[in-house]
mmCIF file of C-alpha atoms in Angstrom:
data_model
loop_
_atom_site.group_PDB
_atom_site.id
_atom_site.type_symbol
_atom_site.label_atom_id
_atom_site.label_comp_id
_atom_site.label_asym_id
_atom_site.label_seq_id
_atom_site.Cartn_x
_atom_site.Cartn_y
_atom_site.Cartn_z
ATOM 1 C CA ALA A 23 -32.524 -73.786 -10.853
ATOM 2 C CA GLN A 24 -32.467 -70.643 -8.782
ATOM 3 C CA LYS A 25 -29.622 -68.422 -9.905
ATOM 4 C CA VAL A 26 -29.860 -65.974 -7.049
ATOM 5 C CA THR A 27 -30.683 -67.016 -3.536
ATOM 6 C CA GLN A 28 -31.625 -64.644 -0.775
ATOM 7 C CA ALA A 29 -32.130 -66.904 2.206
ATOM 8 C CA GLN A 30 -33.429 -64.182 4.501
ATOM 9 C CA THR A 31 -37.116 -63.552 3.951
ATOM 10 C CA GLU A 32 -37.570 -60.809 6.523
ATOM 11 C CA ILE A 33 -35.310 -58.798 8.795
ATOM 12 C CA SER A 34 -36.549 -56.475 11.494
ATOM 13 C CA VAL A 35 -34.223 -54.092 13.295
ATOM 14 C CA VAL A 36 -34.367 -51.037 15.486
ATOM 15 C CA GLU A 37 -33.215 -47.758 14.051
ATOM 16 C CA LYS A 38 -29.421 -47.241 14.040
ATOM 17 C CA GLU A 39 -28.691 -50.951 13.982
ATOM 18 C CA ASP A 40 -26.698 -52.340 11.067
ATOM 19 C CA VAL A 41 -28.404 -54.677 8.612
ATOM 20 C CA THR A 42 -26.603 -57.221 6.459
ATOM 21 C CA LEU A 43 -28.408 -58.872 3.582
ATOM 22 C CA ASP A 44 -27.106 -62.128 2.188
ATOM 23 C CA CYS A 45 -27.013 -63.073 -1.478
ATOM 24 C CA VAL A 46 -25.611 -66.196 -3.078
ATOM 25 C CA TYR A 47 -25.538 -66.574 -6.833
ATOM 26 C CA GLU A 48 -24.883 -69.270 -9.358
ATOM 27 C CA THR A 49 -23.433 -68.822 -12.828
ATOM 28 C CA ARG A 50 -21.130 -70.523 -15.290
ATOM 29 C CA ASP A 51 -20.200 -67.279 -17.017
ATOM 30 C CA THR A 52 -16.872 -65.677 -16.295
ATOM 31 C CA THR A 53 -18.221 -62.227 -17.037
ATOM 32 C CA TYR A 54 -21.273 -61.168 -15.110
ATOM 33 C CA TYR A 55 -22.661 -58.333 -13.040
ATOM 34 C CA LEU A 56 -24.283 -58.263 -9.656
ATOM 35 C CA PHE A 57 -26.726 -55.674 -8.440
ATOM 36 C CA TRP A 58 -28.671 -54.642 -5.404
ATOM 37 C CA TYR A 59 -31.998 -52.908 -5.880
ATOM 38 C CA LYS A 60 -34.369 -51.469 -3.291
ATOM 39 C CA GLN A 61 -38.145 -51.557 -3.678
ATOM 40 C CA PRO A 62 -39.977 -49.291 -1.226
ATOM 41 C CA PRO A 63 -43.738 -49.633 -0.675
ATOM 42 C CA SER A 64 -44.373 -47.352 -3.652
ATOM 43 C CA GLY A 65 -43.156 -50.162 -5.892
ATOM 44 C CA GLU A 66 -40.441 -48.470 -7.895
ATOM 45 C CA LEU A 67 -37.111 -50.283 -8.031
ATOM 46 C CA VAL A 68 -34.203 -48.113 -7.032
ATOM 47 C CA PHE A 69 -30.711 -49.020 -8.195
ATOM 48 C CA LEU A 70 -28.237 -49.165 -5.304
ATOM 49 C CA ILE A 71 -24.997 -50.777 -6.363
ATOM 50 C CA ARG A 72 -23.376 -52.775 -9.163
ATOM 51 C CA ARG A 73 -20.320 -54.958 -9.253
ATOM 52 C CA ASN A 74 -18.709 -56.800 -12.153
ATOM 53 C CA SER A 75 -17.162 -60.209 -11.839
ATOM 54 C CA PHE A 76 -13.635 -58.923 -12.280
ATOM 55 C CA ASP A 77 -13.734 -56.469 -9.446
ATOM 56 C CA GLU A 78 -13.821 -57.963 -5.985
ATOM 57 C CA GLN A 79 -12.852 -54.787 -4.265
ATOM 58 C CA ASN A 80 -15.320 -54.044 -1.542
ATOM 59 C CA GLU A 81 -16.354 -50.484 -1.037
ATOM 60 C CA ILE A 82 -18.408 -48.224 1.086
ATOM 61 C CA SER A 83 -20.810 -45.689 -0.327
ATOM 62 C CA GLY A 84 -22.367 -43.580 2.356
ATOM 63 C CA ARG A 85 -24.262 -45.945 4.641
ATOM 64 C CA TYR A 86 -24.072 -48.780 2.127
ATOM 65 C CA SER A 87 -21.264 -51.282 1.810
ATOM 66 C CA TRP A 88 -20.898 -54.618 0.123
ATOM 67 C CA ASN A 89 -18.826 -57.739 0.350
ATOM 68 C CA PHE A 90 -18.270 -59.548 -2.933
ATOM 69 C CA GLN A 91 -16.510 -62.916 -2.684
ATOM 70 C CA LYS A 92 -16.217 -64.985 -5.843
ATOM 71 C CA SER A 93 -14.811 -67.940 -3.931
ATOM 72 C CA THR A 94 -18.128 -68.381 -2.143
ATOM 73 C CA SER A 95 -20.323 -66.814 -4.874
ATOM 74 C CA SER A 96 -21.660 -64.324 -2.397
ATOM 75 C CA PHE A 97 -22.541 -60.664 -2.728
ATOM 76 C CA ASN A 98 -23.677 -59.406 0.646
ATOM 77 C CA PHE A 99 -24.954 -55.917 1.299
ATOM 78 C CA THR A 100 -24.861 -53.932 4.524
ATOM 79 C CA ILE A 101 -26.777 -50.877 5.603
ATOM 80 C CA THR A 102 -25.009 -49.103 8.435
ATOM 81 C CA ALA A 103 -26.942 -47.166 11.065
ATOM 82 C CA SER A 104 -30.313 -48.056 9.574
ATOM 83 C CA GLN A 105 -33.111 -45.527 9.336
ATOM 84 C CA VAL A 106 -36.877 -45.921 9.069
ATOM 85 C CA VAL A 107 -36.679 -44.806 5.424
ATOM 86 C CA ASP A 108 -34.565 -47.881 4.707
ATOM 87 C CA SER A 109 -37.639 -50.056 5.198
ATOM 88 C CA ALA A 110 -38.197 -51.778 1.864
ATOM 89 C CA VAL A 111 -37.732 -55.010 -0.023
ATOM 90 C CA TYR A 112 -34.166 -55.486 -1.183
ATOM 91 C CA PHE A 113 -33.398 -57.553 -4.241
ATOM 92 C CA CYS A 114 -30.099 -59.023 -5.305
ATOM 93 C CA ALA A 115 -29.830 -59.593 -9.051
ATOM 94 C CA LEU A 116 -27.439 -61.283 -11.453
ATOM 95 C CA SER A 117 -26.853 -60.191 -15.030
ATOM 96 C CA GLU A 118 -25.327 -62.666 -17.422
ATOM 97 C CA ALA A 119 -25.576 -62.812 -21.208
ATOM 98 C CA TRP A 120 -27.733 -60.246 -22.968
ATOM 99 C CA TYR A 121 -28.006 -58.211 -19.788
ATOM 100 C CA LYS A 122 -31.022 -60.166 -18.574
ATOM 101 C CA LEU A 123 -31.493 -59.872 -14.843
ATOM 102 C CA SER A 124 -32.271 -62.800 -12.590
ATOM 103 C CA PHE A 125 -33.642 -61.620 -9.293
ATOM 104 C CA GLY A 126 -33.535 -63.238 -5.916
ATOM 105 C CA ALA A 127 -36.729 -63.644 -3.927
ATOM 106 C CA GLY A 128 -36.081 -60.459 -2.006
ATOM 107 C CA THR A 129 -35.567 -59.645 1.652
ATOM 108 C CA THR A 130 -38.056 -57.435 3.443
ATOM 109 C CA VAL A 131 -36.312 -55.050 5.807
ATOM 110 C CA THR A 132 -38.321 -53.323 8.497
ATOM 111 C CA VAL A 133 -36.629 -50.628 10.516
ATOM 112 C CA ARG A 134 -38.522 -49.670 13.661
ATOM 113 C CA ALA A 135 -38.159 -46.285 15.274
ATOM 114 C CA GLY B 12 -29.375 -40.492 -12.681
ATOM 115 C CA ALA B 13 -31.253 -42.134 -15.519
ATOM 116 C CA VAL B 14 -35.014 -41.655 -15.372
ATOM 117 C CA VAL B 15 -37.598 -44.058 -16.707
ATOM 118 C CA SER B 16 -41.293 -43.289 -16.672
ATOM 119 C CA GLN B 17 -44.319 -45.518 -17.066
ATOM 120 C CA HIS B 18 -47.861 -44.654 -17.926
ATOM 121 C CA PRO B 19 -50.398 -45.298 -16.582
ATOM 122 C CA SER B 20 -49.442 -46.010 -13.006
ATOM 123 C CA TRP B 21 -52.804 -47.629 -12.310
ATOM 124 C CA VAL B 22 -55.333 -49.212 -14.619
ATOM 125 C CA ILE B 23 -58.567 -51.018 -13.909
ATOM 126 C CA CYS B 24 -60.317 -52.653 -16.820
ATOM 127 C CA LYS B 25 -63.009 -55.151 -17.637
ATOM 128 C CA SER B 26 -62.190 -58.677 -18.658
ATOM 129 C CA GLY B 27 -61.718 -58.974 -22.398
ATOM 130 C CA THR B 28 -60.372 -55.503 -23.015
ATOM 131 C CA SER B 29 -56.843 -54.629 -24.083
ATOM 132 C CA VAL B 30 -54.544 -52.437 -22.067
ATOM 133 C CA LYS B 31 -51.483 -50.555 -23.291
ATOM 134 C CA ILE B 32 -48.654 -49.599 -20.970
ATOM 135 C CA GLU B 33 -45.968 -47.136 -22.031
ATOM 136 C CA CYS B 34 -42.370 -47.091 -20.872
ATOM 137 C CA ARG B 35 -40.175 -44.097 -21.640
ATOM 138 C CA SER B 36 -36.549 -43.295 -20.992
ATOM 139 C CA LEU B 37 -36.526 -39.576 -20.288
ATOM 140 C CA ASP B 38 -32.878 -38.591 -20.326
ATOM 141 C CA PHE B 39 -31.092 -41.295 -22.272
ATOM 142 C CA GLN B 40 -31.504 -43.473 -25.313
ATOM 143 C CA ALA B 41 -32.533 -46.992 -24.386
ATOM 144 C CA THR B 42 -31.314 -49.507 -26.911
ATOM 145 C CA THR B 43 -32.782 -52.285 -24.825
ATOM 146 C CA MET B 44 -35.905 -52.332 -22.701
ATOM 147 C CA PHE B 45 -37.168 -55.103 -20.501
ATOM 148 C CA TRP B 46 -40.627 -55.943 -19.206
ATOM 149 C CA TYR B 47 -41.135 -57.642 -15.871
ATOM 150 C CA ARG B 48 -44.116 -58.912 -13.985
ATOM 151 C CA GLN B 49 -44.407 -59.044 -10.228
ATOM 152 C CA PHE B 50 -47.143 -60.721 -8.194
ATOM 153 C CA PRO B 51 -47.755 -59.597 -4.606
ATOM 154 C CA LYS B 52 -44.924 -60.457 -2.254
ATOM 155 C CA GLN B 53 -42.996 -62.159 -5.008
ATOM 156 C CA SER B 54 -39.915 -61.374 -7.010
ATOM 157 C CA LEU B 55 -39.716 -59.889 -10.468
ATOM 158 C CA MET B 56 -40.009 -62.236 -13.398
ATOM 159 C CA LEU B 57 -38.654 -61.197 -16.777
ATOM 160 C CA MET B 58 -41.294 -61.398 -19.477
ATOM 161 C CA ALA B 59 -39.470 -60.144 -22.529
ATOM 162 C CA THR B 60 -36.539 -58.196 -23.880
ATOM 163 C CA SER B 61 -37.000 -55.651 -26.608
ATOM 164 C CA ASN B 62 -34.369 -53.995 -28.736
ATOM 165 C CA GLU B 63 -35.182 -50.868 -30.671
ATOM 166 C CA GLY B 64 -36.343 -51.657 -34.168
ATOM 167 C CA SER B 65 -36.525 -55.417 -33.781
ATOM 168 C CA LYS B 66 -38.934 -58.012 -32.487
ATOM 169 C CA ALA B 67 -39.080 -58.684 -28.792
ATOM 170 C CA THR B 68 -37.625 -61.848 -27.327
ATOM 171 C CA TYR B 69 -40.008 -63.549 -24.923
ATOM 172 C CA GLU B 70 -39.097 -65.707 -21.968
ATOM 173 C CA GLN B 71 -40.279 -69.263 -21.847
ATOM 174 C CA GLY B 72 -43.899 -69.517 -20.850
ATOM 175 C CA VAL B 73 -44.837 -65.965 -21.829
ATOM 176 C CA GLU B 74 -47.437 -65.794 -24.577
ATOM 177 C CA LYS B 75 -46.243 -63.367 -27.213
ATOM 178 C CA ASP B 76 -49.720 -63.007 -28.700
ATOM 179 C CA LYS B 77 -51.046 -62.131 -25.285
ATOM 180 C CA PHE B 78 -48.374 -59.624 -24.382
ATOM 181 C CA LEU B 79 -47.533 -57.519 -27.412
ATOM 182 C CA ILE B 80 -44.351 -55.502 -27.124
ATOM 183 C CA ASN B 81 -43.295 -52.705 -29.413
ATOM 184 C CA HIS B 82 -40.034 -50.771 -29.185
ATOM 185 C CA ALA B 83 -40.412 -48.296 -32.007
ATOM 186 C CA SER B 84 -37.981 -45.670 -30.824
ATOM 187 C CA LEU B 85 -34.939 -45.340 -28.585
ATOM 188 C CA THR B 86 -37.031 -43.799 -25.846
ATOM 189 C CA LEU B 87 -40.333 -45.663 -25.971
ATOM 190 C CA SER B 88 -41.501 -49.218 -25.541
ATOM 191 C CA THR B 89 -45.085 -50.335 -25.135
ATOM 192 C CA LEU B 90 -46.614 -53.451 -23.649
ATOM 193 C CA THR B 91 -50.160 -54.314 -24.682
ATOM 194 C CA VAL B 92 -52.030 -56.900 -22.671
ATOM 195 C CA THR B 93 -54.579 -58.219 -25.128
ATOM 196 C CA SER B 94 -57.947 -59.584 -24.055
ATOM 197 C CA ALA B 95 -57.031 -59.170 -20.425
ATOM 198 C CA HIS B 96 -58.388 -61.587 -17.837
ATOM 199 C CA PRO B 97 -58.344 -61.462 -14.026
ATOM 200 C CA GLU B 98 -55.267 -63.690 -13.901
ATOM 201 C CA ASP B 99 -53.363 -60.974 -15.790
ATOM 202 C CA SER B 100 -53.803 -58.669 -12.820
ATOM 203 C CA SER B 101 -50.309 -57.876 -11.640
ATOM 204 C CA PHE B 102 -47.644 -55.215 -11.253
ATOM 205 C CA TYR B 103 -45.853 -54.625 -14.549
ATOM 206 C CA ILE B 104 -42.454 -52.940 -14.471
ATOM 207 C CA CYS B 105 -40.256 -51.893 -17.326
ATOM 208 C CA SER B 106 -36.564 -51.177 -17.309
ATOM 209 C CA ALA B 107 -34.241 -49.565 -19.790
ATOM 210 C CA ARG B 108 -30.588 -49.958 -20.585
ATOM 211 C CA GLU B 109 -28.378 -47.564 -22.474
ATOM 212 C CA LEU B 110 -26.008 -48.911 -25.118
ATOM 213 C CA GLY B 111 -22.671 -49.775 -23.568
ATOM 214 C CA ARG B 112 -23.921 -49.650 -20.007
ATOM 215 C CA GLU B 113 -24.735 -52.584 -17.786
ATOM 216 C CA THR B 114 -27.204 -51.073 -15.352
ATOM 217 C CA GLN B 115 -30.935 -51.272 -15.951
ATOM 218 C CA TYR B 116 -33.030 -48.417 -14.644
ATOM 219 C CA PHE B 117 -36.575 -49.190 -13.717
ATOM 220 C CA GLY B 118 -39.820 -47.372 -14.228
ATOM 221 C CA PRO B 119 -42.253 -46.827 -11.348
ATOM 222 C CA GLY B 120 -44.445 -49.720 -12.462
ATOM 223 C CA THR B 121 -48.063 -50.108 -13.554
ATOM 224 C CA ARG B 122 -50.632 -51.864 -11.398
ATOM 225 C CA LEU B 123 -53.179 -53.648 -13.549
ATOM 226 C CA LEU B 124 -56.454 -54.901 -12.125
ATOM 227 C CA VAL B 125 -58.735 -56.834 -14.428
ATOM 228 C CA LEU B 126 -62.285 -57.247 -13.200
#
């Protein structure tokens, strides 16, 4: 069974528009971590944000913000005022026991100038 | 931030040869390293978990005799693809985790093409 679901396959926006990426996860653990990673065309995965299951406080970090809701098992991620350099594949990931990551299928974001 | 390197970044080899990929944590000690495989336009699939000084734990369906993993020090893990075949062609990515920390930091990946 898929532990992390990213329903959006591709999103295309014009520069300066906001982009929200959806992520729904499934776990029976009470302690877990959620991550967002970015994979630009070069291939390297870049860590963006992390949240643990006990902290539902939503924050903003620069142009990034996230909305973690345990009640709906969702961990959505928003890029504000998108830029061309934000074009990449974004992965949501869940870490349960032994720190193993389960990745979603990824959402390809294309930001057009 | 934590830096993880991989070498080589690209490798092309003939079918039947073995290929070794190195993963290094440059500015921290990685008690655990992970190896992932990614096919084009697909997600990352965990192959194995390695802890320094012990045998790697392989995910279901991953042949341990095919993909040899060694984690001999706190900064180096190696993945050897033995007797590589064209179906082993893929993007291999390692990640490293420091003791007591939850975040995995990823290397830049190695693209393997087996002819």
